[in-house]
XYZ file of C-alpha atoms in Angstrom:
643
model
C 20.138 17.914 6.012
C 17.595 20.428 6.168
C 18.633 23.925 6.451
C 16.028 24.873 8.959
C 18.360 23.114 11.193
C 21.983 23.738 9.832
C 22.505 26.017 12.543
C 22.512 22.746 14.859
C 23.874 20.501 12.430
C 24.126 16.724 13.133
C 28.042 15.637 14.048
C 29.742 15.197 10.775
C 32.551 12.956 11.802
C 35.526 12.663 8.619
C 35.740 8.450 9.859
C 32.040 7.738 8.799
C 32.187 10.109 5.622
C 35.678 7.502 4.784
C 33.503 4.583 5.720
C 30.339 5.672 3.551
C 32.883 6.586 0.870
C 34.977 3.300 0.716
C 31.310 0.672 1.689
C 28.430 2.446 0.933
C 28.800 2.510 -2.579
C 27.182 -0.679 -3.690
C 24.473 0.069 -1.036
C 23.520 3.539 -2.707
C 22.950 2.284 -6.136
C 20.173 -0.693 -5.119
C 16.571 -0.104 -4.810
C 15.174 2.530 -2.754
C 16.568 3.615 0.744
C 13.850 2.453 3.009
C 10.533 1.524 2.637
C 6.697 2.507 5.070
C 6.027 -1.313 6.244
C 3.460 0.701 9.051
C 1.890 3.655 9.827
C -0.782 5.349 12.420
C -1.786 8.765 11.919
C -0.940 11.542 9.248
C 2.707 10.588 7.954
C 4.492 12.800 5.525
C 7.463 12.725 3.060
C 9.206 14.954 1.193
C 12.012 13.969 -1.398
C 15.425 16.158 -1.371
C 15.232 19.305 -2.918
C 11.296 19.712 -2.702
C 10.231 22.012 -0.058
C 6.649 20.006 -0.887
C 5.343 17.402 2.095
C 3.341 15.040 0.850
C 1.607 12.069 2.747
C 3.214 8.786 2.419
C 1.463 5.314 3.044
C 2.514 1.785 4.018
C 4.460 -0.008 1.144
C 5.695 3.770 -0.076
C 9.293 3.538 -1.077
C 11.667 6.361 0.231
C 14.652 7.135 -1.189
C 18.285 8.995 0.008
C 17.789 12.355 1.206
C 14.024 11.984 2.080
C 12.624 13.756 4.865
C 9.956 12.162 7.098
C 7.655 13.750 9.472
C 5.202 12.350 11.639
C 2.194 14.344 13.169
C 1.411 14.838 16.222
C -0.631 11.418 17.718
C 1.243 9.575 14.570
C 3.826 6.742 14.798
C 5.372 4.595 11.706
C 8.060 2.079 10.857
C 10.430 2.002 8.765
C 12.666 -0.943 6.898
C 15.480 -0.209 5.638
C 17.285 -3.885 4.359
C 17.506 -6.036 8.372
C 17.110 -2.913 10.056
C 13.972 -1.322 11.884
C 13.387 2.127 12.516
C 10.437 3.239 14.583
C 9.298 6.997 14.857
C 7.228 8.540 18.042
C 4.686 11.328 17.347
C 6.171 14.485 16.135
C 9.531 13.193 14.610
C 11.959 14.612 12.096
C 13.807 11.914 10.445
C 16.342 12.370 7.449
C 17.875 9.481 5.216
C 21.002 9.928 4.397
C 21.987 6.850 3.671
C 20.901 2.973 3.684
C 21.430 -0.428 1.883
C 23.363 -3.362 2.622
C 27.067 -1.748 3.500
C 25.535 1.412 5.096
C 23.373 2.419 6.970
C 22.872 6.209 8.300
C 19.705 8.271 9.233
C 19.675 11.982 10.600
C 17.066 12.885 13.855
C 16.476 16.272 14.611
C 13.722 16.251 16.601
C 11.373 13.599 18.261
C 12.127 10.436 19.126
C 13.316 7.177 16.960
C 13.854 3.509 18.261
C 16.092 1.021 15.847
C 16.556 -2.930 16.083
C 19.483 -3.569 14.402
C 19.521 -7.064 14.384
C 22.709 -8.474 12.607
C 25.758 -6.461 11.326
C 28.960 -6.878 9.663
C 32.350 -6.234 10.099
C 32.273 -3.702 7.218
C 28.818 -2.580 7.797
C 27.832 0.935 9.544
C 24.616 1.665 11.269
C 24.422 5.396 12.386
C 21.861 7.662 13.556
C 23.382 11.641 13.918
C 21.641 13.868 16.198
C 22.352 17.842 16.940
C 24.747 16.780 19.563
C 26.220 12.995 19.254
C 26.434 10.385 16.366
C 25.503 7.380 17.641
C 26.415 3.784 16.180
C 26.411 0.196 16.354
C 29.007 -1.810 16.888
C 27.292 -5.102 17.239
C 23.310 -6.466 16.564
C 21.622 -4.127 19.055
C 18.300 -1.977 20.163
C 18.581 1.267 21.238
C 16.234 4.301 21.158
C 17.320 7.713 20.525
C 15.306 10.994 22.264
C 16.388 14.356 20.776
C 14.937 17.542 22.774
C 15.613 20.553 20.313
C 14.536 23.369 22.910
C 16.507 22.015 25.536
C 19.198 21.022 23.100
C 19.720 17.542 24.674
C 20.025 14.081 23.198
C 19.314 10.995 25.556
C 20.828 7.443 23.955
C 19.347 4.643 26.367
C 20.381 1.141 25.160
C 18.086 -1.954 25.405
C 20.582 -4.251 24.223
C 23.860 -5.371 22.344
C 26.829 -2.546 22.532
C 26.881 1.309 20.851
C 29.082 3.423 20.023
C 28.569 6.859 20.937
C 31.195 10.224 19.085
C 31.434 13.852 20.094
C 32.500 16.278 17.764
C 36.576 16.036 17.902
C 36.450 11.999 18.066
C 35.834 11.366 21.582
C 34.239 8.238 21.839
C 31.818 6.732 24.594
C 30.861 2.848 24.833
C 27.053 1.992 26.114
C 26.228 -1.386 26.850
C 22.177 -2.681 27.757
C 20.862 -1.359 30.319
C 22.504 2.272 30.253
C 21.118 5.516 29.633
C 22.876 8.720 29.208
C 21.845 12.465 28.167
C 24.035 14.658 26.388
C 23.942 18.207 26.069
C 26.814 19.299 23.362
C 28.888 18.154 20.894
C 31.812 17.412 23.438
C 30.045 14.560 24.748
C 29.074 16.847 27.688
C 26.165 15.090 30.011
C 23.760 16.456 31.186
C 21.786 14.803 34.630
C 19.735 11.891 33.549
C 16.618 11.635 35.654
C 16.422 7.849 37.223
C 14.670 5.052 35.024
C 10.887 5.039 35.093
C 8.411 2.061 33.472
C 8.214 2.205 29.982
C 5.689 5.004 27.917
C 3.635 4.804 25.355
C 6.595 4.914 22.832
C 8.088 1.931 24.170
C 5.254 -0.237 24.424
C 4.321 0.879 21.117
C 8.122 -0.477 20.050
C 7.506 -3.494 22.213
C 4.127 -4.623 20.104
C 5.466 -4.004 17.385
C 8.540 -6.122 17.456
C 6.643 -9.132 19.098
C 4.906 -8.994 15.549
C 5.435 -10.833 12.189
C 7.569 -8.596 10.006
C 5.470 -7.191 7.303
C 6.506 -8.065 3.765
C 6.581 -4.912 1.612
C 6.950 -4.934 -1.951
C 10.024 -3.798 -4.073
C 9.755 -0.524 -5.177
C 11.131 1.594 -8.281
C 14.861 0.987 -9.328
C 16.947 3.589 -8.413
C 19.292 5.755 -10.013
C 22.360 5.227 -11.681
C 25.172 4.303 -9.875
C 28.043 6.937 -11.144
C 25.403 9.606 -10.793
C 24.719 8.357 -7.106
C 28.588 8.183 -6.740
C 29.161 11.889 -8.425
C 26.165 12.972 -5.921
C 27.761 11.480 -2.958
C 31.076 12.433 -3.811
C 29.685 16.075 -3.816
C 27.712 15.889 -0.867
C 31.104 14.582 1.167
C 33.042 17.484 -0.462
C 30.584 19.986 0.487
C 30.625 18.733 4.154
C 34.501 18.154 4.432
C 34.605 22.193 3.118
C 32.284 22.942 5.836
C 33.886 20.775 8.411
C 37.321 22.491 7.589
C 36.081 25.976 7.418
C 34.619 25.750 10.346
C 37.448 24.199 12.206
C 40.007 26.915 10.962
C 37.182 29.593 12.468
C 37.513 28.173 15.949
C 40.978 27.865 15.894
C 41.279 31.476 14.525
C 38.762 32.579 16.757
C 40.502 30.273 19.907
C 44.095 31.468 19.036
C 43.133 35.529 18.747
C 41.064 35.302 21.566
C 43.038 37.629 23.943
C 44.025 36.426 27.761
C 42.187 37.476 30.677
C 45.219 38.543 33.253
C 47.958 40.870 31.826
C 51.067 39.577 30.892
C 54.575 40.005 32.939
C 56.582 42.065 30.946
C 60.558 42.561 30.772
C 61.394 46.412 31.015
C 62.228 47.101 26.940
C 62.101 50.127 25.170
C 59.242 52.732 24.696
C 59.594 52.018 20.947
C 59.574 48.378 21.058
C 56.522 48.348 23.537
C 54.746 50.377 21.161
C 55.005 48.637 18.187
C 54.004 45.430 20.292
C 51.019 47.199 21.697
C 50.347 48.506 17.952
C 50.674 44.664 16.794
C 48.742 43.473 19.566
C 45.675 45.755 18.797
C 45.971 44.722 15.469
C 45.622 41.255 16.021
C 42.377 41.960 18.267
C 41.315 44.250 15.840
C 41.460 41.569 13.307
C 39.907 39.074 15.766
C 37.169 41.573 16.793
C 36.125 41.872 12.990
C 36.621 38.202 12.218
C 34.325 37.514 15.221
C 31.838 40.227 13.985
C 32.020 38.297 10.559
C 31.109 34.939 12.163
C 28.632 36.294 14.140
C 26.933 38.079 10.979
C 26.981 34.714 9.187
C 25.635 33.065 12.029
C 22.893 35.637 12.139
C 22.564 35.215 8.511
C 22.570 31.692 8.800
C 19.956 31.732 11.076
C 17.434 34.388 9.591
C 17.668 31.985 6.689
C 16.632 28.903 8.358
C 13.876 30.652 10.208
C 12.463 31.989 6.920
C 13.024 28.209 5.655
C 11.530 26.892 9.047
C 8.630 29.474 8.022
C 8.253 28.259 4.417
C 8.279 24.758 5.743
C 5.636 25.334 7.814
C 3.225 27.345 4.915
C 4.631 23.893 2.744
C 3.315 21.475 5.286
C -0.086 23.492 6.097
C -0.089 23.619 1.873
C 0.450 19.585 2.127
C -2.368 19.376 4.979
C -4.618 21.315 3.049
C -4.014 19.495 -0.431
C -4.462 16.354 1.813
C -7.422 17.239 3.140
C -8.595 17.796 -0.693
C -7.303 14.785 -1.463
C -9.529 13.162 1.342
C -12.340 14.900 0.378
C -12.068 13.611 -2.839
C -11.585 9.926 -1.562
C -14.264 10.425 -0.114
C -16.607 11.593 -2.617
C -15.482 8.472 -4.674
C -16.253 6.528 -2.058
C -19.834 7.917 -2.372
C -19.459 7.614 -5.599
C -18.470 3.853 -5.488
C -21.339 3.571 -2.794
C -23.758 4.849 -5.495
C -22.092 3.294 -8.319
C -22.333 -0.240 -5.749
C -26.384 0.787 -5.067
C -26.693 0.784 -8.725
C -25.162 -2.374 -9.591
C -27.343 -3.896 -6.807
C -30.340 -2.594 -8.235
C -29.280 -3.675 -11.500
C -28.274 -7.111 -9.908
C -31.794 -7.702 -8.158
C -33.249 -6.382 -11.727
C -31.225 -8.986 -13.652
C -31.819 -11.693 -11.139
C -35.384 -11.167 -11.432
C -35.117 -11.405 -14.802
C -32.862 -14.519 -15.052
C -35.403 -15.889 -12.830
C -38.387 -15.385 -15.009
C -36.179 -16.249 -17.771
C -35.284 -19.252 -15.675
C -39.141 -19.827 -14.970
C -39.889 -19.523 -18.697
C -37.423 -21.881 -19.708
C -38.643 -24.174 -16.940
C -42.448 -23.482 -18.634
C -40.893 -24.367 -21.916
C -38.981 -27.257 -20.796
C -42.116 -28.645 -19.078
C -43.944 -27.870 -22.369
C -41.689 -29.763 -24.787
C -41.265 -32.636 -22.196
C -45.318 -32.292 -22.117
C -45.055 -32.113 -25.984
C -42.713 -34.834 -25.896
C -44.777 -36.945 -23.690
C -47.758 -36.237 -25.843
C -45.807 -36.876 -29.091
C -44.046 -40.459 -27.750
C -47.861 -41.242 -26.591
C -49.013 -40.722 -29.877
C -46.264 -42.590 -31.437
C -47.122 -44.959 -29.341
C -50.595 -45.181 -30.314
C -49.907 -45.198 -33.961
C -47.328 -47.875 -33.171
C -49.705 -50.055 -31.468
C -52.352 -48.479 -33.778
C -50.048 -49.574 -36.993
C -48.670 -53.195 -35.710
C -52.862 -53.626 -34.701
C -53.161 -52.970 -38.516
C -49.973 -54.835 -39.442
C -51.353 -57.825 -37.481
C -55.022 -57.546 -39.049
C -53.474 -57.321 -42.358
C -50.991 -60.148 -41.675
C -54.126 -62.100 -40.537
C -55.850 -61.277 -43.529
C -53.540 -61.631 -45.830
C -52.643 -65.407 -44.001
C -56.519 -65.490 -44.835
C -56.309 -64.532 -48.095
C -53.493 -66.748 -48.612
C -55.290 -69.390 -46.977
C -58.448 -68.872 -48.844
C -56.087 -68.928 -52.537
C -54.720 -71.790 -51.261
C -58.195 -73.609 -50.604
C -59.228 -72.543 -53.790
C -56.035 -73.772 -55.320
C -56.582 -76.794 -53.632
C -60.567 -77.070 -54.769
C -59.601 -76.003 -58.404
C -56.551 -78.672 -58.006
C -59.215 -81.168 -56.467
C -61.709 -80.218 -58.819
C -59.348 -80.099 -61.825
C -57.966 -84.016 -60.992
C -61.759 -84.872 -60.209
C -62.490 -83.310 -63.846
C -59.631 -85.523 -65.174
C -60.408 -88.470 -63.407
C -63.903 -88.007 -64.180
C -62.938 -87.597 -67.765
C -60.812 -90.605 -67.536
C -63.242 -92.469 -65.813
C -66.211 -91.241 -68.314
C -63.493 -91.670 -71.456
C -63.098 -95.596 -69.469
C -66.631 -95.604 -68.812
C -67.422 -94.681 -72.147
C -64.672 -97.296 -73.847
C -65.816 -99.869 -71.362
C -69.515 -99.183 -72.124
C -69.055 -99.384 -75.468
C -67.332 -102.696 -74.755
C -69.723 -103.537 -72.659
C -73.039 -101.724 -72.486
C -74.486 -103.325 -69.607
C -71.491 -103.012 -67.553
C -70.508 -99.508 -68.963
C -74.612 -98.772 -67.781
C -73.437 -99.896 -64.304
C -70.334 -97.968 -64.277
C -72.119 -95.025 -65.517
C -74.345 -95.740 -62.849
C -71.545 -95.773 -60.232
C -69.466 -92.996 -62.535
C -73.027 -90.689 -61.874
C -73.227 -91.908 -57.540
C -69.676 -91.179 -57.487
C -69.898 -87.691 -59.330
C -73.104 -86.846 -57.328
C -71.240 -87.958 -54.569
C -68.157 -85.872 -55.380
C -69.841 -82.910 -56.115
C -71.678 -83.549 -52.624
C -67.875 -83.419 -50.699
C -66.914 -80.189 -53.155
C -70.582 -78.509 -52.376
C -69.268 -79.478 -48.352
C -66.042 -78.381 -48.611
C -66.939 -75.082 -50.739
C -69.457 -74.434 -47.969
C -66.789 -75.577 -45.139
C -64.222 -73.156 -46.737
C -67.257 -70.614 -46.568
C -67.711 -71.248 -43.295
C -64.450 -70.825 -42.427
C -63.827 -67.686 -44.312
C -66.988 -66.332 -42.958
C -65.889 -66.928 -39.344
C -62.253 -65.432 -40.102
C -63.603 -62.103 -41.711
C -66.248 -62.151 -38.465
C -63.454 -62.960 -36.344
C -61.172 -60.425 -38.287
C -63.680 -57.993 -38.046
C -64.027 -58.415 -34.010
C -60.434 -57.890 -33.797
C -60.715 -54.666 -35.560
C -63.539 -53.348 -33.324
C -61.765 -54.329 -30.556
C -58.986 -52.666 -31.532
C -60.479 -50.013 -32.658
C -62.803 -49.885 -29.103
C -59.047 -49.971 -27.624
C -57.459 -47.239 -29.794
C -60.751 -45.261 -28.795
C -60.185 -46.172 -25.304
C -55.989 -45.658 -25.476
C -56.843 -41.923 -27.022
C -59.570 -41.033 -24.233
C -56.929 -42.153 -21.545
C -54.255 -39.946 -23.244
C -56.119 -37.183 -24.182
C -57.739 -37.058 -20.386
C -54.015 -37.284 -19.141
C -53.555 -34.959 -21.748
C -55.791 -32.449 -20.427
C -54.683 -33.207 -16.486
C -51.012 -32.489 -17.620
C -51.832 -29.447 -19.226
C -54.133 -28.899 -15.996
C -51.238 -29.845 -13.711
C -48.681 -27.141 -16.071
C -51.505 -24.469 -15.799
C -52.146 -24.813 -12.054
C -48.045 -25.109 -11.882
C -47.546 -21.826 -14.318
C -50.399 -19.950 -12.593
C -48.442 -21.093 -8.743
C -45.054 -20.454 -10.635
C -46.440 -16.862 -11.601
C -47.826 -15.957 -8.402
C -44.514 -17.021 -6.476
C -42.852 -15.022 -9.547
C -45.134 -12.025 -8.666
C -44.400 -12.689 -4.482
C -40.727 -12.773 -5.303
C -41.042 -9.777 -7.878
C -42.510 -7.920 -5.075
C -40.188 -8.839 -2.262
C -37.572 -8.167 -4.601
C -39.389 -4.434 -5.118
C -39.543 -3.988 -1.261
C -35.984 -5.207 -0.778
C -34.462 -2.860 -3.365
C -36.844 -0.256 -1.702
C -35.754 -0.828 1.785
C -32.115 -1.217 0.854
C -32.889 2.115 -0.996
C -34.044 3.159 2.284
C -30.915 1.691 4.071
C -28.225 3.119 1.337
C -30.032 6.487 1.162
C -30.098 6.161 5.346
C -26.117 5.528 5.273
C -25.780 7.817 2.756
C -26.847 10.360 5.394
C -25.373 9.160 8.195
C -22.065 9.037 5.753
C -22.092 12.634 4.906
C -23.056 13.379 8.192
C -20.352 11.614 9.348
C -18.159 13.152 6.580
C -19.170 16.230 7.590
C -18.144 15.794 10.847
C -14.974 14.504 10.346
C -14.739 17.605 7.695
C -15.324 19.611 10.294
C -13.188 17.758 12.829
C -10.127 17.975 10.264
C -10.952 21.569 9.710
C -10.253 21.962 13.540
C -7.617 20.268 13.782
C -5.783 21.755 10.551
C -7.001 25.117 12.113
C -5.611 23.711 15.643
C -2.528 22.411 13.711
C -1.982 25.658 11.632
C -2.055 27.791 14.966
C -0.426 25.618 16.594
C 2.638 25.717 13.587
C 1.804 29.413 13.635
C 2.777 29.611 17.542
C 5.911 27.331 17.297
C 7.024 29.479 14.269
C 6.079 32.673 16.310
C 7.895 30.775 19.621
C 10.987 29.980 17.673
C 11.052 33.580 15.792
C 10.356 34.562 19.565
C 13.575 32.691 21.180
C 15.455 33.518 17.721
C 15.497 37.013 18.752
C 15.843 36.290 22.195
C 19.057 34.396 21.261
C 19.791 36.954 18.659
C 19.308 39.914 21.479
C 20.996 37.965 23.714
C 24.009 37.779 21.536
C 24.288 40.671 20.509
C 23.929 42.133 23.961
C 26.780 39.275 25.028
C 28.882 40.826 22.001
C 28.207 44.259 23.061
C 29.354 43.855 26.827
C 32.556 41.689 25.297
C 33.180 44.302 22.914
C 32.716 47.227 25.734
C 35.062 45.037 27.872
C 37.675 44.555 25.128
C 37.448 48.080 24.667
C 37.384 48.810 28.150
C 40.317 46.511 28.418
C 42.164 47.987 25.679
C 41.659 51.289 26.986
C 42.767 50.039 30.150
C 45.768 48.755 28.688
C 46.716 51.520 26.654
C 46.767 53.636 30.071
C 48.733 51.455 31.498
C 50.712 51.788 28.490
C 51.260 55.072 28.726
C 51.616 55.011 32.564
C 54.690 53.025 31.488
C 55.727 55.218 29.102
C 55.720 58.042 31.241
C 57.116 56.338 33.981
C 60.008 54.963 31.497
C 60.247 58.495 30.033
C 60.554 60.033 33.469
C 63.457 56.874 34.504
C 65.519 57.820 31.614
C 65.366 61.480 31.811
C 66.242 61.019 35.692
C 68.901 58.556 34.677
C 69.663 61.263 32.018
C 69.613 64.020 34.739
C 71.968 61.859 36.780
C 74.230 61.166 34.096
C 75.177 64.853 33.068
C 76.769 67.571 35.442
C 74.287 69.750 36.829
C 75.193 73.582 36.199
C 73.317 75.964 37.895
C 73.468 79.879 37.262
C 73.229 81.663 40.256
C 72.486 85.236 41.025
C 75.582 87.640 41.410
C 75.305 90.512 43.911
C 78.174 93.314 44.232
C 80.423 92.258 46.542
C 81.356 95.382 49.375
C 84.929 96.828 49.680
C 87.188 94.984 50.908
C 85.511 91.384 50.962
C 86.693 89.243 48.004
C 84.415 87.793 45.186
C 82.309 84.446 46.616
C 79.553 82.750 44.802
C 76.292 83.025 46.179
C 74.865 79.878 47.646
């Protein structure tokens, strides 16, 4: 616990130190205590042994012994295994324990509400305040309102049953519905004004537990389980020492504490009533000094948890102001990240533009080559037609050729058999004329009509096959002009859709440029007016920085005084208290001695009334012999005493 508030230390009960001893173990050495699943406003931590605060976020894993503070207008929930813990604005919350077998949180100011909703036989839920420990006996929702000034603790149960201890065991059972207000560790109540509709807390609680519960993420492993068991082990020592030392204190202070109406005493001696009055102021001797002692500790005690209550308050405005650094510096990466994100904008509209007239190039180049390609398949398709025109001329011609060698073979073949039948004829002719010369006249005759006549049919068919070549080269010779007219034709119509392609790509470059150039310069007066815009919230972001600067300037300064004035108020009402003390233990001290002198004249009253009892009963005792006066007795008139 912290020592700014040892001098109203949370119930330590010896039952729940057993129970965290004997179930708490396992709990202690698993993950972290309790983990932020929420938070609204400024909430800080600060880890056992650090007198550091330091601001703690949602998913921030706390471990045992943490402190957690939430500022004022702040609220946050805890979630520590099943269990819910929900703090108000301005609460002190200490973990002492938490995992699955235990379960046990310290308040010490503000106010905490817990939904507890399942719980084991062997399982302990506990939240110790100043006054009371209060604890679950069964699932349950309960909130818990501790009021340091007027040293009160109110327990008001929603639901399920609670278990509420005083310091020497008593016990008090709260069901739903009930609300009670103690005001000391005797379970002492205090008047509890009548229920009123719920505050802000409570509806707060209320929304809250009507919501989803938030998943958090596992946090660091924690430390070793003997060392968490030697640590425990130490921390229940240390608190049984102080448990039993302070016991044997009241009981000392209880038993020498002298009684307010005197005493009946038997008559005894003067000596004997002595030595009990010299025993007796003794003892409250001994009790006055051991009382001084406490009271020194106390006073000790408590001018060391002011000065800690004072160096936890210069830690905290330390924490506030090293947060408010470390907000300044969020924010001036988040202006850098706003610049940074201006940039890469820039640079995005700068590379968009060019992958766009990269993109338009490659379109230009694309249309090119397919132009190229058109142009190229075109030609190929010209000097297809142009070469099969040519393969078909020379086909032709060589059929004409072919036709013509075979004509000529034929005529030479004709001409050749009419040479050998001529020859056979003339060499028949010429055997027949010389057998018979009138005959071989006539023959010769015929031989000559026929020859004439043949050589008539070869003149006619070597002018036919003229004829016919003639008419085949004219013919062949058409076909080339027309082909050649058509080839003439074929490269006018490509080279005029030639030109209205490369027309068509020109006017389409010279549109795609100027929508290139449009976009280039809506792109320029974009990136200008979002220039505009960024440098505009730029402005309005430091302005607004500035502001809230200057807002959390005021309210650390409003914070800090107000710290400043609490410390001052509590330094204020420690010296109050201490002045009132001491004045309390000067007037008991005046009346003890006042009583003691008191007593010692009564004392000797007695003593002097004892002394004068004996020496009368002394008196009485002995025979009394008087010496009386003599006088001369006259003549005649015996002696006689004098009476």
């Amino acid at each position: 616990m912290d020592p700014k508030y040892r001098a109203r230390a949370p119930v330590r009960l010896h039952l729940v130190a057993a129970a965290l001893s004997l179930a708490g173990w396992a709990a202690f050495a698993q993950g972290p205590a309790a983990v932020v699943s929420h938070a609204e406003g400024i909430l800080s931590h600060s880890p056992p042994g650090e007198k550091e605060w330091v601001e703690a976020k949602p998913r921030t894993a706390l471990s045992r012994g943490d402190r957690v503070w939430t500022d004022r207008g702040a609220r946050a929930e805890l979630q520590t295994g099943v269990h819910t813990l929900m703090l108000d604005a301005q609460t002190l919350l200490a973990l002492q324990a938490a995992g699955e077998g235990a379960t046990q949180v310290s308040v010490t100011h503000g106010s905490v509400a817990a939904t507890v909703p399942q719980i084991a036989p062997n399982e302990n839920f506990e939240i110790d305040t100043p006054n009371v420990a209060v604890r679950a006996r069964q699932p349950a929702a309960l909130r818990v309102d501790v009021d340091r000034q007027q040293g009160t603790t109110r327990v008001q149960v929603q639901s399920g049953v609670v278990l509420v201890y005083g310091e020497h065991g008593q016990v008090v059972e709260m069901r739903a519905g009930q609300r009670i207000t103690f005001s000391a560790r005797n379970l002492a109540r205090a008047p509890t004004p009548f229920a009123t509709a719920a505050d802000e807390f409570d509806k707060w609680t209320m929304a809250r537990m009507k919501q989803p519960a938030a998943a958090v993420a596992a946090a660091a492993p924690a430390m070793h389980p003997d060392r968490l068991a030697k640590q425990r082990r130490e921390e229940l020592a240390r608190e049984q020492a102080e448990d039993k030392r302070f016991a044997q204190a009241l009981a000392r202070s209880q038993k020498n504490t002298p009684p307010s109406t005197e005493p009946v005493q038997s008559p005894i001696s003067v000596a004997q009533a002595k030595a009990a009055e010299e025993a007796k102021r003794a003892a409250e001797a001994k009790a006055v000094a051991e009382a001084k002692a406490i009271a020194q500790a106390k006073a000790a005690a408590e001018a060391k948890a002011l000065a800690e209550a004072r160096a936890a308050a210069e830690a905290k405005a330390l924490a506030e102001a090293r947060a408010a650094a470390q907000a300044k510096a969020a924010a001036e990466a988040k202006a850098a990240a706003e610049a940074k994100a201006v940039a890469d904008a820039k640079a995005a509209a700068q590379a968009k533009a060019l992958a766009e007239a990269r993109a338009a190039a490659e379109s230009k180049a694309l249309a090119e080559a397919k132009a190229q390609g058109k142009a190229a398949m075109d030609a190929k398709a010209l000097a297809d037609a142009k070469a099969a025109a040519e393969a078909r001329m020379m086909a032709e011609a060589r059929a004409a050729a072919e036709a013509k060698v075979m004509a000529e073979m034929r005529a030479a073949a004709e001409a050749k058999a009419l040479a050998e039948a001529r020859a056979a004829l003339e060499a028949k002719a010429l055997a027949e004329a010389r057998a018979a010369e009138p005959k071989v006249a006539a023959q010769t005759r015929a031989a000559a009509r026929h020859a004439a006549e043949s050589r008539r049919h070869e003149a006619r068919q070597a002018a036919e096959t003229r004829r016919i070549a003639e008419t085949r080269r004219a013919s062949d010779a058409k076909r080339v002009a027309e082909l050649k007219r058509a080839q003439q034709a074929e490269a006018k119509r490509v080279a005029a859709a030639q030109a209205k392609s490369r027309a068509e790509e020109q006017r389409k470059l010279a549109a795609a440029k100027r929508a290139q150039e449009a976009q280039r310069v809506a792109a320029a007066k974009k990136a200008k007016e979002e220039l505009r815009i960024a440098a505009a919230k730029r402005a309005v972001e430091a302005k607004r920085r500035a502001e809230e600067e200057k807002q959390l300037a005021q309210q650390r300064s409003v914070h800090l005084a107000r710290l400043q004035e609490a410390a001052r108020k509590d330094e204020q009402q420690q010296a109050e208290r201490t002045a009132a003390r001491r004045e309390a233990e000067r007037k008991e001290a005046q009346a003890k001695r006042d009583e003691q002198a008191r007593r010692e004249a009564e004392l000797a009253r007695r003593e002097e009334q004892l002394r004068r009892e004996e020496q009368a009963r002394r008196d009485a005792a002995r025979p009394l012999i008087i010496n009386q006066p003599y006088r001369p007795a006259p003549q005649g008139i015996p002696f006689r005493k004098v009476s």
